[in-house]
Amino acid sequence: MSATPTAEPVPTVTSSTELTASGVPAAAALALGDDALVLSHRLGEWAGHAPVLEEEVALANIALDLLGQARVLLSLVGDEDELAFLREERSFRNLQLVEQPNGDFAHTIARQFYFSVHQHLLYGQLAVTGGPFAGLAAKAVKEVAYHQDHAEHWIARLGDGTAESHERMQRACDALWRFTGEMFEPVDGLEVDLMALEARWLERVTAVLERATLTVPSGARTGAWSAGAGRQGLHTESFGRMLAEMQHLHRSHPGASW
Amino acid sequence: MSNSTEWPLWEVFVRSRRGLSHTHAGSLHAPDAEMALRNARDLYTRRSEGVSIWVVPSTSITASSPDEKDPFFEPSADKPYRHPTFYEIPEGVKHL
Amino acid sequence: MTAVTADAYEAAFDAAVAADERIEPRDWMPEAYRATLVRQMAQHAHSEIIGMQPEANWITRAPSLRRKAILMAKVQDEAGHGLYLYSAAETLGTSRDELLDKLHTGRQKYSSIFNYPTLTWADVGAIGWLVDGAAITNQVPLCRCSYGPYARAMVRICKEESFHQRQGYELLLTLSRGTPEQHAMAQDAVDRWWWPSLMMFGPPDDASAHSAQSMAWKIKRHSNDELRQRFVDICVPQAESLGLTLPDPDLRWNEERGHHDFGAIDWAEFQAVLKGNGPCNEQRIDQRRRAHEEGAWVRDAAAAYAEKHQAAQHTESVEATA
């Protein structure tokens, strides 16, 4: 990668208690914005590779919804492009779940399913409890309901389809299970009942997986590394390469407009 | 080359706004009705073109055959009295 | 069918075409008309889905979030347009799977333009401005094509594509007015895409195999050279406004003709790329084939699920009435 710009200050991590000009807790906006940004990027990698044309259109719709959410959230914190293209890996606050590589279609669906169920519950709460995110959550929750619906339909079809699809779907659910606990770690400035959220998430996930003849994974839902995970800026190895690709062009032309 | 079976074809009808009928928008492939509805939503209403969608398996549609065109459609051609322009109304009469 | 009625059918078909009426799927049509349409609609559909690749190549590297959203939406549209066109082709009784198989095995073609690589971000702009521009010039007359489903698909596509060319032009304009490096990037892209874009209109009229019959059938409304000339005349002032040059020393206004004269097109390159020796022919088909093969288990799973659950539903309703 070419040199980082010297003319502009590289945005640093916002401290937890800081509020943006519009009174939004910056750390929370960044965490939610990064989730949407990174997952949208991963889904964008599917373009031209989807299993069937109809699914090209569906995956792109979800990616575009998420990118739209990311842009609103990041713009609450600062300049969306500076935040997306000039931060270093350690300054990203997204969940490790959303940065996981696409894998096969089953992995992409499992990732989307775990995340969308969570995001739907979270935005649903944010929309009704008022507070700084109520407005954008109210709009996003409708989009996310559709993402969840899309993922759940595929979970059912892959889980209860052929022997091969069943095995692939199970493997994907198992593999991503250990990244799901992080969704229920507290985020500064995000006032939600995490215990209730987690209980409802588990309930929904269990129901959908069982209906799809899949086994609810039984392993640990968080990593053993006490230093933390994505919300603390600690990511998995593939994330650095994803960012290198995403940021390379923007960083090659410091100060340029696009 | 895989020999996987092709998903069936569905015809998509979209109601563009309240007060209008569903009109044929096109077709698509889907494994079942639920997925057909979702694919139709993504494909045919991604620029907010609709408020309601129907999907029908293409094989369920029975069409009049072009060979039957005459018996089907010509009898109505000689019944011009079904059309408002058949009637002469004196000039100046409004709201008719 | 007796010879007499066959003649009557043909006469009815000819009359409908002559009267600018639309031919619909279940109408009688000459076999050659049907074959020409299937070939052309399939090639058009294939072009849309292969055409996703060169642009999707830049989705993950788009330099701003605004540009990324635009590009994703555009590539998505291309998938959608491929779907509309496969649907139109299916009205003539050829399944999408059959058509895809012909694409994957090289028995049907797609527009050769997509066998050129997208080397820089500016190529996304050049594709929007020149490639989509050429495509629109070709496609607008197709909205009046004699075959109804094709014409209707094209109306939808043209409406949706109106943003495609504009975003490309805007992208190039931003680069052209940007840093010297960005300007150079834009000029380089236009230099590489100009001639292949002119080739998109197909061989010159006197060498075009299918043109005359297609014009008679009103599948085609204007000749290749006519459309190419129209495109050149549109592009010249647009390039000026961009602050970019077109790579043709022979390009100049001809007062007498009321058109721009332009240099000779390298038809040897066109033929070679068409025959498979373009920079990306193999890569494009490989990726398409791989996506299709790697997706087979997904399509099979959904089909198996549908079968299982349809059987279950059927049993349920039978039990309910019993």
XYZ file of C-alpha atoms in Angstrom:
676
model
C 0.000 0.000 0.000
C 1.273 3.470 -0.753
C 2.015 6.132 1.784
C -0.686 7.360 4.103
C -1.570 10.988 3.571
C 0.386 13.551 5.488
C -1.767 16.549 4.704
C -4.842 15.377 6.577
C -5.046 14.223 10.138
C -5.814 10.545 10.398
C -8.972 10.184 12.464
C -8.363 8.604 15.811
C -10.648 6.590 17.995
C -13.316 8.627 19.645
C -13.445 8.446 23.384
C -16.419 6.688 24.819
C -18.219 9.553 26.468
C -17.831 11.965 23.593
C -20.998 13.193 21.925
C -21.163 14.373 18.348
C -22.527 17.792 17.421
C -25.977 16.278 17.074
C -25.811 14.775 20.543
C -25.199 11.214 19.393
C -22.760 9.064 21.373
C -19.859 8.796 18.944
C -18.528 5.410 20.037
C -21.913 3.770 19.554
C -22.453 5.392 16.170
C -19.033 4.190 15.118
C -19.635 0.635 16.298
C -22.977 0.342 14.515
C -21.712 2.200 11.454
C -18.664 -0.036 11.138
C -20.820 -3.167 11.429
C -22.939 -2.012 8.514
C -19.977 -0.781 6.471
C -17.942 -3.948 6.794
C -20.815 -6.362 6.215
C -21.881 -4.357 3.173
C -18.355 -4.620 1.805
C -18.284 -8.384 2.257
C -21.644 -8.746 0.519
C -20.354 -6.553 -2.301
C -17.654 -9.146 -2.919
C -20.398 -11.496 -4.138
C -21.160 -9.382 -7.203
C -20.759 -11.609 -10.228
C -20.320 -14.766 -8.142
C -23.795 -15.533 -6.753
C -25.307 -19.013 -7.179
C -28.204 -17.732 -9.280
C -29.022 -14.391 -10.928
C -31.986 -13.698 -8.672
C -29.611 -13.914 -5.717
C -27.216 -11.375 -7.283
C -30.059 -8.907 -7.028
C -31.037 -9.921 -3.486
C -27.512 -9.765 -2.039
C -26.894 -6.393 -3.661
C -30.107 -5.043 -2.144
C -28.961 -6.035 1.320
C -25.480 -4.631 0.723
C -26.955 -1.328 -0.444
C -29.260 -1.070 2.578
C -26.320 -1.650 4.905
C -24.116 0.820 3.073
C -26.860 3.408 3.395
C -27.074 2.775 7.150
C -23.279 2.992 7.458
C -23.180 6.328 5.681
C -25.785 7.843 7.993
C -24.074 6.527 11.115
C -20.529 7.457 10.120
C -21.642 10.920 9.062
C -22.874 11.478 12.609
C -19.297 11.004 13.788
C -17.352 12.805 11.073
C -16.565 12.673 7.364
C -17.788 9.304 6.102
C -14.937 8.835 3.655
C -12.190 9.816 6.089
C -13.617 7.365 8.570
C -13.981 4.556 6.051
C -10.767 4.985 4.120
C -8.227 6.587 6.434
C -8.614 4.736 9.717
C -6.196 1.964 10.560
C -7.449 -1.510 11.308
C -7.185 -1.036 15.068
C -9.541 1.937 14.942
C -12.406 -0.034 13.412
C -15.044 -0.970 15.980
C -17.105 -3.534 14.054
C -17.958 -6.978 15.360
C -15.627 -9.744 14.275
C -18.687 -11.593 12.968
C -19.338 -9.158 10.123
C -15.747 -9.147 8.874
C -15.606 -12.927 8.426
C -14.855 -13.873 4.825
C -17.801 -14.899 2.643
C -16.852 -18.582 2.449
C -19.474 -20.573 0.601
C -23.075 -19.370 0.264
C -23.976 -21.158 3.508
C -21.371 -19.162 5.447
C -22.636 -15.911 3.983
C -26.197 -16.839 4.933
C -25.232 -17.928 8.456
C -23.331 -14.666 9.015
C -26.272 -12.667 7.702
C -28.735 -14.639 9.781
C -26.875 -14.245 13.093
C -26.282 -10.568 12.457
C -29.696 -9.646 11.068
C -31.599 -11.268 13.941
C -29.436 -9.267 16.321
C -29.663 -6.041 14.344
C -33.424 -6.360 14.008
C -33.888 -6.779 17.761
C -31.398 -4.010 18.551
C -32.819 -1.454 16.102
C -36.318 -2.419 17.163
C -35.414 -1.481 20.736
C -33.597 1.677 19.702
C -36.578 2.760 17.632
C -39.100 2.481 20.467
C -37.042 3.608 23.438
C -36.325 6.984 21.881
C -32.851 8.434 22.277
C -30.377 9.616 19.684
C -30.687 6.611 17.339
C -34.485 6.363 17.312
C -34.976 8.056 13.952
C -32.480 6.098 11.921
C -33.331 2.862 13.741
C -36.990 3.251 12.801
C -36.076 3.423 9.121
C -33.394 0.744 9.273
C -35.518 -1.761 11.187
C -37.759 -2.225 8.143
C -34.782 -2.920 5.914
C -33.297 -5.295 8.438
C -36.575 -7.187 8.804
C -36.225 -8.052 5.153
C -32.578 -9.106 5.532
C -33.602 -11.414 8.339
C -36.455 -12.819 6.325
C -34.150 -13.470 3.373
C -31.579 -15.218 5.572
C -34.196 -17.316 7.365
C -35.711 -18.497 4.117
C -32.329 -19.650 2.963
C -31.508 -21.279 6.301
C -34.669 -23.358 5.908
C -33.910 -24.309 2.293
C -30.275 -25.150 2.829
C -30.818 -26.858 6.185
C -33.739 -28.930 4.946
C -32.694 -29.250 1.301
C -30.221 -31.910 0.220
C -27.753 -33.887 2.324
C -24.929 -31.747 0.985
C -26.647 -28.448 1.699
C -27.591 -29.619 5.172
C -23.989 -30.464 5.955
C -22.698 -27.165 4.563
C -25.293 -25.138 6.430
C -24.556 -26.916 9.698
C -20.828 -26.415 9.247
C -21.324 -22.701 8.594
C -23.569 -22.230 11.635
C -21.010 -24.025 13.781
C -18.039 -22.098 12.412
C -19.519 -18.650 13.027
C -21.067 -19.476 16.404
C -18.002 -18.359 18.341
C -18.389 -14.813 16.984
C -21.971 -14.369 18.154
C -21.343 -13.579 21.833
C -19.706 -10.269 20.993
C -23.034 -8.885 19.807
C -24.201 -8.731 23.409
C -21.199 -6.977 24.906
C -22.020 -3.466 26.120
C -21.197 -0.543 23.830
C -20.747 2.889 25.388
C -23.680 5.117 24.646
C -25.946 2.313 23.482
C -28.755 2.092 25.980
C -30.344 -1.288 25.475
C -31.272 -4.232 27.646
C -28.586 -6.630 26.446
C -29.761 -9.526 28.596
C -33.216 -9.390 27.080
C -31.750 -8.943 23.628
C -29.574 -11.987 23.981
C -32.396 -14.131 25.303
C -34.639 -13.197 22.407
C -31.815 -13.692 19.925
C -31.161 -17.209 21.229
C -34.828 -17.997 21.161
C -35.227 -16.926 17.550
C -32.025 -18.552 16.354
C -32.958 -21.803 18.047
C -36.425 -21.822 16.522
C -35.195 -21.120 13.002
C -32.342 -23.611 13.104
C -34.527 -26.357 14.538
C -37.229 -25.782 11.976
C -34.511 -26.132 9.349
C -33.552 -29.519 10.872
C -30.227 -28.032 12.004
C -28.584 -28.454 15.395
C -28.060 -25.361 17.494
C -24.277 -25.162 17.966
C -23.160 -25.887 21.501
C -19.675 -24.364 21.594
C -18.490 -21.175 23.260
C -19.953 -17.976 21.840
C -16.983 -15.756 22.649
C -13.235 -16.146 22.239
C -10.958 -16.835 25.194
C -8.717 -13.873 24.457
C -9.182 -11.526 27.398
C -7.897 -8.523 25.419
C -11.257 -8.356 23.670
C -12.488 -8.454 20.109
C -13.797 -6.207 17.346
C -15.403 -3.612 19.591
C -11.963 -3.054 21.150
C -10.309 -2.789 17.731
C -8.974 -6.334 17.775
C -9.860 -8.070 14.550
C -9.307 -11.356 12.786
C -6.466 -11.728 10.299
C -8.447 -11.464 7.077
C -9.801 -8.055 8.074
C -6.491 -6.289 7.436
C -6.425 -7.575 3.889
C -10.019 -6.551 3.362
C -9.173 -3.014 4.473
C -6.019 -2.934 2.348
C -8.154 -3.594 -0.697
C -10.904 -1.219 0.331
C -8.638 1.695 1.234
C -5.837 1.345 -1.294
C -7.145 3.612 -4.049
C -8.399 6.333 -1.761
C -5.099 6.418 0.115
C -3.039 6.451 -3.086
C -4.358 9.927 -3.888
C -4.155 11.969 -0.687
C -6.591 14.838 -0.606
C -8.210 13.981 -3.943
C -11.959 14.214 -4.561
C -13.836 11.404 -6.227
C -21.370 -28.771 -16.115
C -23.811 -29.378 -13.341
C -27.040 -31.164 -14.068
C -29.018 -29.383 -11.423
C -32.695 -28.987 -12.127
C -33.795 -25.558 -13.252
C -36.142 -23.710 -10.923
C -39.635 -23.211 -12.325
C -40.671 -20.018 -14.076
C -43.092 -17.591 -12.392
C -45.046 -14.711 -13.856
C -44.962 -11.543 -11.790
C -47.827 -9.057 -11.477
C -47.284 -5.753 -9.716
C -49.789 -3.241 -8.411
C -47.930 0.010 -8.902
C -50.128 2.001 -6.548
C -53.387 1.729 -4.695
C -56.415 1.977 -6.932
C -54.759 0.269 -9.903
C -54.916 -3.367 -10.959
C -51.961 -5.685 -10.862
C -50.273 -5.683 -14.236
C -47.830 -8.159 -15.706
C -44.269 -7.024 -15.001
C -42.274 -9.990 -16.290
C -41.102 -13.341 -15.084
C -38.381 -14.932 -12.997
C -37.180 -18.260 -11.669
C -37.690 -19.417 -8.095
C -37.817 -22.761 -6.331
C -41.153 -22.055 -4.635
C -43.840 -19.415 -4.198
C -42.295 -17.798 -1.122
C -38.967 -17.294 -2.820
C -40.674 -16.172 -6.007
C -42.382 -13.380 -4.070
C -39.108 -12.284 -2.541
C -37.226 -12.413 -5.814
C -40.018 -10.440 -7.442
C -39.807 -7.816 -4.729
C -36.062 -7.484 -5.252
C -36.198 -7.501 -9.026
C -39.350 -5.715 -10.066
C -39.806 -3.202 -7.249
C -36.260 -2.112 -6.441
C -37.108 1.425 -7.539
C -40.326 1.450 -5.480
C -42.467 0.484 -8.461
C -45.031 -1.420 -6.464
C -47.230 -1.761 -3.404
C -48.378 -5.345 -3.957
C -47.103 -8.347 -5.894
C -48.656 -11.552 -7.222
C -46.624 -14.474 -8.460
C -48.149 -17.283 -10.511
C -46.413 -20.385 -11.821
C -46.119 -19.848 -15.578
C -47.467 -23.343 -16.151
C -50.723 -22.409 -14.375
C -51.629 -19.842 -16.971
C -54.017 -20.928 -19.683
C -53.841 -18.593 -22.628
C -56.178 -18.153 -25.525
C -54.502 -19.463 -28.616
C -53.814 -17.143 -31.516
C -55.624 -19.702 -33.689
C -58.758 -19.011 -31.700
C -58.341 -15.325 -32.211
C -61.326 -14.982 -34.482
C -63.947 -16.859 -32.442
C -62.606 -15.268 -29.261
C -62.379 -11.649 -30.142
C -64.290 -10.929 -33.313
C -67.852 -11.219 -31.990
C -67.255 -8.132 -29.865
C -66.039 -6.166 -32.842
C -69.571 -6.001 -34.259
C -71.104 -4.707 -31.053
C -70.113 -1.077 -31.253
C -73.035 -0.181 -28.978
C -70.879 -1.300 -26.069
C -68.677 1.733 -26.643
C -69.661 5.267 -25.630
C -68.651 6.758 -28.972
C -71.543 4.820 -30.566
C -74.025 7.356 -29.281
C -74.627 10.780 -30.713
C -75.121 13.482 -28.158
C -76.076 17.047 -29.082
C -73.238 19.510 -28.795
C -73.058 21.367 -25.531
C -74.440 18.573 -23.355
C -71.916 18.117 -20.587
C -70.969 15.449 -18.062
C -71.989 12.524 -20.282
C -50.832 -27.172 -41.431
C -51.591 -27.013 -45.136
C -49.552 -24.918 -47.529
C -52.428 -22.553 -47.997
C -52.836 -21.755 -44.322
C -49.049 -21.488 -43.877
C -49.037 -18.831 -46.552
C -51.935 -17.098 -44.870
C -50.064 -17.102 -41.567
C -46.965 -15.706 -43.192
C -48.996 -13.005 -44.883
C -50.594 -12.091 -41.546
C -47.156 -11.935 -39.921
C -45.740 -9.751 -42.692
C -48.741 -7.469 -42.508
C -48.401 -7.089 -38.742
C -44.722 -6.216 -39.046
C -45.412 -3.810 -41.901
C -48.143 -2.098 -39.864
C -45.667 -1.670 -36.966
C -47.711 -3.974 -34.793
C -45.966 -6.109 -32.202
C -45.515 -9.840 -32.629
C -46.412 -11.698 -29.410
C -45.081 -15.045 -28.149
C -47.935 -17.259 -29.272
C -48.298 -15.690 -32.708
C -47.156 -17.615 -35.727
C -43.718 -16.429 -36.837
C -41.171 -17.618 -39.397
C -38.640 -20.021 -37.887
C -35.775 -17.773 -38.930
C -37.383 -14.793 -37.148
C -37.702 -16.886 -33.985
C -34.097 -18.095 -34.245
C -32.760 -14.589 -34.862
C -34.629 -13.252 -31.853
C -33.532 -16.025 -29.507
C -29.945 -15.539 -30.626
C -30.076 -11.766 -30.230
C -31.933 -11.699 -26.908
C -29.640 -14.389 -25.501
C -26.538 -12.524 -26.612
C -27.944 -9.370 -25.093
C -28.735 -11.111 -21.796
C -25.290 -12.726 -21.710
C -23.723 -9.304 -22.280
C -25.536 -7.929 -19.259
C -24.328 -10.623 -16.894
C -20.784 -10.886 -18.249
C -20.740 -7.091 -18.213
C -21.119 -7.192 -14.439
C -17.584 -8.518 -14.084
C -15.379 -5.662 -15.292
C -17.268 -3.206 -13.103
C -17.687 -5.477 -10.091
C -13.898 -5.653 -10.245
C -13.885 -2.169 -8.645
C -16.706 -2.434 -6.082
C -14.330 -3.414 -3.296
C -11.933 -0.587 -4.186
C -14.350 2.263 -4.896
C -12.664 5.382 -3.492
C -15.684 6.930 -1.756
C -18.801 5.499 -0.150
C -21.010 7.464 -2.525
C -19.250 5.948 -5.534
C -19.408 2.523 -3.957
C -23.185 2.733 -3.545
C -23.606 3.921 -7.138
C -21.421 1.160 -8.516
C -23.142 -1.572 -6.517
C -26.533 -0.329 -7.696
C -25.327 -0.273 -11.285
C -23.887 -3.786 -11.228
C -27.113 -4.938 -9.581
C -29.116 -3.351 -12.397
C -27.070 -5.329 -14.890
C -28.038 -8.572 -13.166
C -31.644 -7.385 -13.262
C -31.424 -6.516 -16.945
C -29.954 -9.913 -17.678
C -32.998 -11.374 -15.932
C -35.473 -9.304 -17.944
C -33.804 -10.373 -21.180
C -33.596 -14.076 -20.302
C -37.311 -13.849 -19.469
C -38.005 -12.305 -22.852
C -36.021 -15.071 -24.551
C -37.916 -17.689 -22.546
C -41.198 -16.549 -24.079
C -39.993 -18.257 -27.250
C -39.607 -21.551 -25.468
C -35.882 -21.620 -24.717
C -35.095 -22.031 -21.031
C -32.557 -19.871 -19.232
C -30.558 -22.976 -18.356
C -30.239 -23.856 -22.026
C -29.069 -20.350 -22.826
C -26.603 -20.264 -19.940
C -25.241 -23.596 -21.014
C -24.639 -22.203 -24.491
C -22.830 -19.232 -22.970
C -20.717 -21.431 -20.719
C -19.708 -23.693 -23.582
C -18.948 -20.855 -25.993
C -21.821 -21.626 -28.368
C -23.390 -18.226 -27.818
C -21.567 -14.931 -27.604
C -21.757 -11.778 -25.552
C -20.622 -8.291 -26.445
C -16.879 -8.357 -27.096
C -16.384 -5.095 -25.244
C -16.388 -7.004 -21.956
C -13.296 -8.893 -22.985
C -11.264 -5.785 -22.207
C -9.927 -5.329 -18.664
C -10.745 -2.565 -16.172
C -7.255 -1.514 -15.143
C -7.976 1.640 -13.165
C -10.856 3.306 -11.375
C -11.307 5.633 -14.361
C -12.314 2.609 -16.430
C -15.544 2.508 -14.430
C -16.220 6.021 -15.687
C -15.217 5.215 -19.263
C -17.504 2.188 -19.290
C -20.392 4.309 -18.063
C -19.817 7.099 -20.533
C -18.693 5.230 -23.654
C -19.802 1.614 -23.310
C -23.187 2.411 -21.793
C -23.464 5.346 -24.175
C -22.931 3.059 -27.160
C -25.298 0.498 -25.653
C -28.019 3.126 -25.203
C -27.597 4.301 -28.797
C -28.121 0.692 -29.835
C -30.918 -0.004 -27.380
C -33.231 2.953 -27.698
C -34.416 1.825 -31.165
C -34.929 -1.686 -29.731
C -37.736 -0.290 -27.573
C -39.706 -0.299 -30.839
C -38.538 -3.754 -31.905
C -41.248 -5.847 -33.584
C -41.141 -8.574 -30.934
C -43.307 -7.449 -28.000
C -41.531 -9.053 -25.015
C -38.149 -7.836 -26.246
C -39.444 -4.309 -26.830
C -41.055 -4.223 -23.376
C -37.878 -5.471 -21.684
C -35.935 -2.772 -23.495
C -38.309 -0.024 -22.393
C -37.725 -1.038 -18.807
C -33.983 -1.361 -19.290
C -33.577 1.985 -21.043
C -35.526 3.707 -18.289
C -33.379 2.161 -15.582
C -30.140 2.699 -17.438
C -30.559 6.408 -17.749
C -28.426 6.882 -14.645
C -25.675 4.544 -15.819
C -24.234 6.805 -18.454
C -24.589 9.942 -16.361
C -22.740 8.480 -13.396
C -19.875 7.479 -15.697
C -19.686 10.923 -17.204
C -19.770 12.566 -13.789
C -17.073 10.205 -12.524
C -14.782 11.091 -15.444
C -15.503 14.784 -15.081
C -14.496 14.668 -11.417
C -11.255 12.913 -12.333
C -10.546 15.208 -15.254
C -10.906 18.254 -13.006
C -9.052 16.593 -10.136
C -5.336 16.170 -9.497
C -2.961 15.763 -12.475
C -2.742 12.039 -11.654
C -6.519 11.735 -11.724
C -6.735 13.624 -15.000
C -4.127 11.334 -16.547
C -6.052 8.314 -15.274
C -9.216 9.554 -16.979
C -7.433 10.272 -20.275
C -5.768 6.851 -20.243
C -9.119 5.138 -19.744
C -10.776 7.056 -22.598
C -7.797 6.248 -24.834
C -8.253 2.535 -24.184
C -12.059 2.366 -24.376
C -12.773 4.640 -27.356
C -12.043 2.262 -30.203
C -13.583 -0.846 -28.621
C -16.722 1.255 -27.994
C -16.975 2.070 -31.698
C -16.673 -1.636 -32.440
C -19.760 -2.269 -30.294
C -21.979 -1.256 -33.202
C -20.812 -4.298 -35.098
C -19.134 -4.717 -38.464
C -19.654 -2.140 -41.224
C -22.973 -2.453 -43.034
C -21.489 -4.038 -46.134
C -19.948 -6.818 -44.013
C -22.777 -7.413 -41.551
C -24.217 -10.899 -41.887
C -27.594 -10.411 -40.225
C -28.371 -6.757 -40.731
C -30.599 -6.656 -43.806
C -33.043 -9.358 -42.711
C -33.234 -7.934 -39.173
C -34.065 -4.526 -40.584
C -36.814 -6.016 -42.745
C -38.278 -7.732 -39.685
C -38.013 -4.518 -37.657
C -35.925 -6.261 -35.035
C -33.350 -3.694 -35.983
C -34.268 -0.147 -36.932
C -30.997 1.461 -37.995
C -27.848 0.142 -39.619
C -24.607 -0.402 -37.707
C -22.838 2.453 -39.453
C -25.748 4.841 -38.925
C -25.735 4.216 -35.185
C -21.948 4.392 -34.992
C -21.982 7.782 -36.709
C -24.690 9.028 -34.367
C -22.588 7.927 -31.383
C -19.424 9.643 -32.620
C -21.330 12.877 -33.247
C -22.737 12.773 -29.709
C -19.399 11.990 -28.069
C -17.208 14.656 -29.610
C -18.732 17.654 -27.817
C -19.108 15.584 -24.628
C -15.384 14.840 -24.660
C -14.670 18.536 -25.040
C -16.760 19.358 -22.001
C -14.879 16.683 -20.110
C -11.580 18.290 -20.993
C -10.419 15.000 -22.485
C -9.367 14.093 -25.998
C -10.472 11.190 -28.162
C -7.581 9.097 -29.509
C -8.235 9.596 -33.214
C -6.085 12.025 -35.261
C -8.539 11.763 -38.156
C -11.528 12.886 -36.145
C -12.883 16.145 -37.541
C -16.150 17.847 -38.440
C -17.225 17.423 -42.058
C -19.350 20.387 -42.989
C -20.574 18.785 -46.189
C -21.822 15.589 -44.560
C -22.983 17.331 -41.427
C -21.188 14.630 -39.430
C -17.785 13.924 -37.955
C -15.332 11.961 -40.039
C -13.355 9.455 -38.048
C -10.402 7.120 -38.564
C -10.428 3.501 -39.683
C -11.475 0.935 -37.108
C -9.116 -1.982 -36.574
C -11.485 -4.756 -37.643
C -8.721 -7.340 -37.351
C -8.651 -6.706 -33.605
C -12.438 -6.892 -33.469
C -12.454 -10.275 -35.208
C -9.639 -11.624 -33.050
C -11.355 -10.600 -29.791
C -14.640 -12.017 -31.079
C -12.932 -15.323 -31.841
C -11.629 -15.586 -28.279
C -8.263 -13.887 -28.309
C -9.201 -10.792 -26.310
C -7.404 -9.951 -23.077
C -10.180 -11.348 -20.855
C -12.252 -13.867 -22.853
C -11.207 -16.907 -20.889
C -11.277 -15.169 -17.543
C -14.830 -13.895 -18.041
C -16.261 -17.270 -19.062
C -14.299 -19.078 -16.340
C -15.716 -16.870 -13.640
C -19.245 -17.267 -14.989
C -18.933 -21.018 -15.237
C -17.414 -21.274 -11.776
C -20.197 -19.197 -10.201
C -22.755 -21.428 -11.883
C -21.069 -24.668 -10.865
C -20.343 -23.566 -7.317
C -23.967 -22.484 -7.014
C -25.363 -25.823 -8.173
C -25.692 -27.226 -4.652
C -27.614 -24.112 -3.580
C -30.073 -24.360 -6.481
C -30.461 -28.091 -5.895
C -31.121 -27.564 -2.204
C -33.890 -25.050 -2.844
C -35.472 -27.314 -5.445
C -35.328 -30.297 -3.068
C -36.847 -28.244 -0.272
C -39.662 -27.060 -2.532
C -40.440 -30.602 -3.587
C -40.446 -31.894 -0.014
C -42.644 -29.139 1.290
C -45.016 -29.128 -1.625
C -45.572 -32.846 -1.048
C -46.121 -32.168 2.647
C -48.573 -29.351 1.924
C -50.447 -31.508 -0.516
C -50.756 -34.261 2.071
C -51.951 -31.738 4.643
C -54.711 -30.401 2.429
C -55.794 -33.892 1.508
C -55.971 -34.786 5.188
C -57.900 -31.627 5.957
C -60.607 -32.474 3.454
C -60.725 -36.142 4.421
